[in-house]
């Protein structure tokens, strides 16, 4: 499928060309993306990394004080498994770990920009 669809072409594709299977799942990129980004903290972590770049665990915790250590650990693991962030461990004194958006993760920045614009307009 081409990536430079116009809005009208996009509407046609999602309304006419995607079929829904009996288990109510379709072959739709939007559904797949929402599935990857599903979770209470994933978008908070991703957006924080979009804003501040490479961060250590403690820095993420500072920017997201409501998240528990366990929830942050699990979220980071899931994002790494999804290929949205990379984890680099430094075996120095003191040892530390840094998390960075991958190219795939950085491609989310325009999406967050569109969400920002929608929020300014409607909220």
XYZ file of N, CA, C and O in Angstrom, residues 47-118:
288
model
N 6.011 9.939 24.774
C 5.963 11.388 24.603
C 7.056 12.069 25.429
O 7.676 13.032 24.977
N 7.315 11.566 26.623
C 8.390 12.117 27.447
C 9.729 11.958 26.739
O 10.548 12.884 26.722
N 9.945 10.811 26.112
C 11.192 10.598 25.381
C 11.251 11.457 24.120
O 12.328 11.903 23.731
N 10.105 11.698 23.488
C 10.071 12.624 22.352
C 10.494 14.021 22.803
O 11.216 14.715 22.090
N 10.066 14.418 23.977
C 10.381 15.757 24.491
C 11.827 15.894 24.930
O 12.463 16.913 24.657
N 12.353 14.887 25.636
C 13.653 15.046 26.297
C 14.779 14.211 25.695
O 15.927 14.377 26.078
N 14.473 13.316 24.778
C 15.526 12.499 24.164
C 15.931 11.332 25.045
O 15.115 10.785 25.786
N 17.190 10.958 24.982
C 17.717 9.826 25.744
C 17.603 10.103 27.236
O 17.996 11.167 27.713
N 17.056 9.122 27.959
C 16.838 9.290 29.398
C 17.226 8.029 30.155
O 17.113 6.915 29.630
N 17.640 8.221 31.385
C 17.852 7.108 32.310
C 16.532 6.816 33.025
O 15.605 7.618 33.013
N 16.484 5.650 33.662
C 15.286 5.219 34.386
C 14.857 6.284 35.394
O 13.683 6.665 35.442
N 15.791 6.781 36.191
C 15.469 7.771 37.218
C 14.935 9.074 36.646
O 14.077 9.723 37.252
N 15.455 9.461 35.482
C 14.960 10.680 34.839
C 13.523 10.491 34.371
O 12.681 11.387 34.536
N 13.246 9.327 33.775
C 11.870 9.033 33.371
C 10.946 9.062 34.581
O 9.847 9.618 34.532
N 11.405 8.473 35.673
C 10.614 8.438 36.899
C 10.356 9.860 37.402
O 9.269 10.174 37.882
N 11.345 10.731 37.268
C 11.191 12.123 37.705
C 10.127 12.844 36.869
O 9.309 13.594 37.390
N 10.124 12.593 35.555
C 9.154 13.245 34.671
C 7.763 12.627 34.776
O 6.779 13.257 34.376
N 7.689 11.397 35.270
C 6.403 10.688 35.422
C 6.271 10.210 36.868
O 6.300 9.005 37.149
N 6.105 11.124 37.815
C 6.138 10.729 39.226
C 5.013 9.790 39.656
O 5.162 9.076 40.648
N 3.910 9.735 38.901
C 2.792 8.873 39.293
C 3.039 7.400 38.958
O 2.365 6.529 39.489
N 3.988 7.109 38.074
C 4.216 5.734 37.648
C 5.032 4.986 38.703
O 5.938 5.555 39.313
N 4.681 3.732 38.928
C 5.466 2.912 39.859
C 6.696 2.375 39.142
O 6.738 2.318 37.907
N 7.692 1.964 39.919
C 8.898 1.383 39.323
C 8.565 0.147 38.498
O 9.114 -0.048 37.410
N 7.662 -0.679 38.997
C 7.275 -1.896 38.281
C 6.584 -1.563 36.968
O 6.887 -2.157 35.931
N 5.666 -0.615 37.006
C 4.953 -0.232 35.783
C 5.919 0.367 34.765
O 5.825 0.076 33.563
N 6.864 1.194 35.219
C 7.839 1.776 34.310
C 8.730 0.701 33.705
O 8.969 0.695 32.499
N 9.191 -0.220 34.524
C 10.029 -1.325 34.028
C 9.287 -2.131 32.977
O 9.827 -2.429 31.900
N 8.051 -2.506 33.273
C 7.264 -3.304 32.326
C 6.990 -2.536 31.036
O 7.071 -3.094 29.937
N 6.680 -1.253 31.154
C 6.413 -0.427 29.980
C 7.654 -0.317 29.103
O 7.574 -0.454 27.880
N 8.800 -0.084 29.716
C 10.049 0.015 28.959
C 10.358 -1.293 28.241
O 10.784 -1.296 27.085
N 10.136 -2.419 28.910
C 10.358 -3.734 28.267
C 9.459 -3.903 27.049
O 9.900 -4.373 25.993
N 8.175 -3.550 27.196
C 7.230 -3.688 26.083
C 7.610 -2.780 24.920
O 7.563 -3.202 23.759
N 7.993 -1.548 25.221
C 8.393 -0.626 24.161
C 9.657 -1.102 23.450
O 9.798 -0.945 22.235
N 10.557 -1.709 24.204
C 11.767 -2.268 23.595
C 11.418 -3.468 22.710
O 11.921 -3.586 21.587
N 10.537 -4.332 23.185
C 10.091 -5.484 22.391
C 9.401 -5.038 21.105
O 9.534 -5.680 20.070
N 8.678 -3.921 21.168
C 7.977 -3.386 20.000
C 8.910 -2.637 19.054
O 8.484 -2.181 17.993
N 10.159 -2.456 19.462
C 11.135 -1.790 18.608
C 11.022 -0.274 18.603
O 11.549 0.380 17.711
N 10.373 0.288 19.627
C 10.197 1.737 19.684
C 11.303 2.436 20.468
O 11.536 3.630 20.279
N 11.952 1.699 21.361
C 13.077 2.252 22.114
C 14.212 1.241 22.150
O 13.994 0.041 21.913
N 15.405 1.737 22.439
C 16.548 0.849 22.683
C 17.023 1.062 24.109
O 16.881 2.153 24.670
N 17.568 0.013 24.659
C 18.108 0.032 26.028
C 19.601 -0.220 25.914
O 20.023 -1.230 25.356
N 20.397 0.700 26.465
C 21.852 0.534 26.444
C 22.338 0.528 27.878
O 22.090 1.474 28.635
N 23.012 -0.569 28.233
C 23.540 -0.706 29.586
C 25.018 -0.340 29.582
O 25.786 -0.840 28.764
N 25.415 0.528 30.494
C 26.795 0.948 30.632
C 27.385 0.281 31.869
O 26.929 0.515 32.986
N 28.357 -0.574 31.656
C 28.987 -1.282 32.765
C 30.161 -0.469 33.288
O 31.312 -0.849 33.164
N 29.839 0.677 33.832
C 30.815 1.581 34.409
C 30.561 1.663 35.907
O 29.675 1.007 36.424
N 31.328 2.477 36.557
C 31.085 2.728 37.967
C 30.591 4.166 38.077
O 31.331 5.084 37.750
N 29.398 4.444 38.507
C 28.334 3.468 38.765
C 27.689 2.998 37.457
O 27.639 3.751 36.478
N 27.200 1.759 37.448
C 26.517 1.273 36.239
C 25.210 2.030 36.025
O 24.571 2.461 36.979
N 24.851 2.196 34.763
C 23.575 2.843 34.464
C 23.054 2.359 33.115
O 23.773 1.745 32.340
N 21.770 2.642 32.892
C 21.087 2.246 31.662
C 20.449 3.494 31.063
O 19.913 4.338 31.783
N 20.540 3.607 29.739
C 19.896 4.713 29.040
C 18.906 4.162 28.025
O 19.155 3.144 27.385
N 17.806 4.864 27.880
C 16.757 4.500 26.934
C 16.658 5.593 25.877
O 16.631 6.781 26.192
N 16.601 5.174 24.612
C 16.562 6.092 23.487
C 15.491 5.639 22.509
O 15.304 4.432 22.309
N 14.817 6.596 21.892
C 13.871 6.255 20.831
C 14.634 5.694 19.637
O 15.687 6.204 19.266
N 14.089 4.660 19.030
C 14.622 4.160 17.772
C 14.088 5.040 16.643
O 13.254 5.928 16.882
N 14.523 4.785 15.441
C 13.975 5.524 14.297
C 12.470 5.302 14.211
O 11.704 6.234 13.952
N 12.061 4.073 14.467
C 10.630 3.744 14.468
C 9.901 4.556 15.547
O 8.804 5.073 15.313
N 10.505 4.701 16.714
C 9.915 5.496 17.781
C 9.880 6.977 17.445
O 8.903 7.676 17.745
N 10.952 7.476 16.827
C 10.997 8.886 16.440
C 9.948 9.212 15.386
O 9.482 10.356 15.314
N 9.565 8.223 14.597
C 8.519 8.448 13.597
C 7.171 8.763 14.241
O 6.239 9.181 13.549
N 7.045 8.577 15.549
C 5.810 8.922 16.253
C 5.696 10.416 16.524
O 4.610 10.914 16.819
N 6.789 11.158 16.424
C 6.764 12.587 16.758
C 5.718 13.365 15.961
O 4.975 14.161 16.541
N 5.585 13.161 14.649
C 4.523 13.880 13.923
C 3.122 13.492 14.396
O 2.204 14.318 14.359
N 2.961 12.270 14.863
C 1.660 11.838 15.378
C 1.339 12.604 16.657
O 0.226 13.101 16.838
N 2.326 12.721 17.533
C 2.111 13.492 18.761
C 1.870 14.963 18.443
O 1.110 15.636 19.136
N 2.488 15.459 17.398
C 2.240 16.840 16.971
C 0.779 17.007 16.550
O 0.118 17.981 16.933
N 0.250 16.058 15.793
C -1.151 16.124 15.372
C -2.087 15.996 16.571
O -3.111 16.677 16.638
N -1.740 15.150 17.528
C -2.542 15.030 18.749
C -2.518 16.344 19.515
O -3.537 16.799 20.029
N -1.329 16.978 19.577
C -1.193 18.277 20.226
C -2.128 19.295 19.571
O -2.864 20.021 20.260
N -2.109 19.362 18.245
C -2.963 20.323 17.539
C -4.432 20.042 17.819
O -5.221 20.971 18.034
N -4.815 18.786 17.802
C -6.205 18.429 18.083
C -6.570 18.860 19.508
O -7.650 19.406 19.741
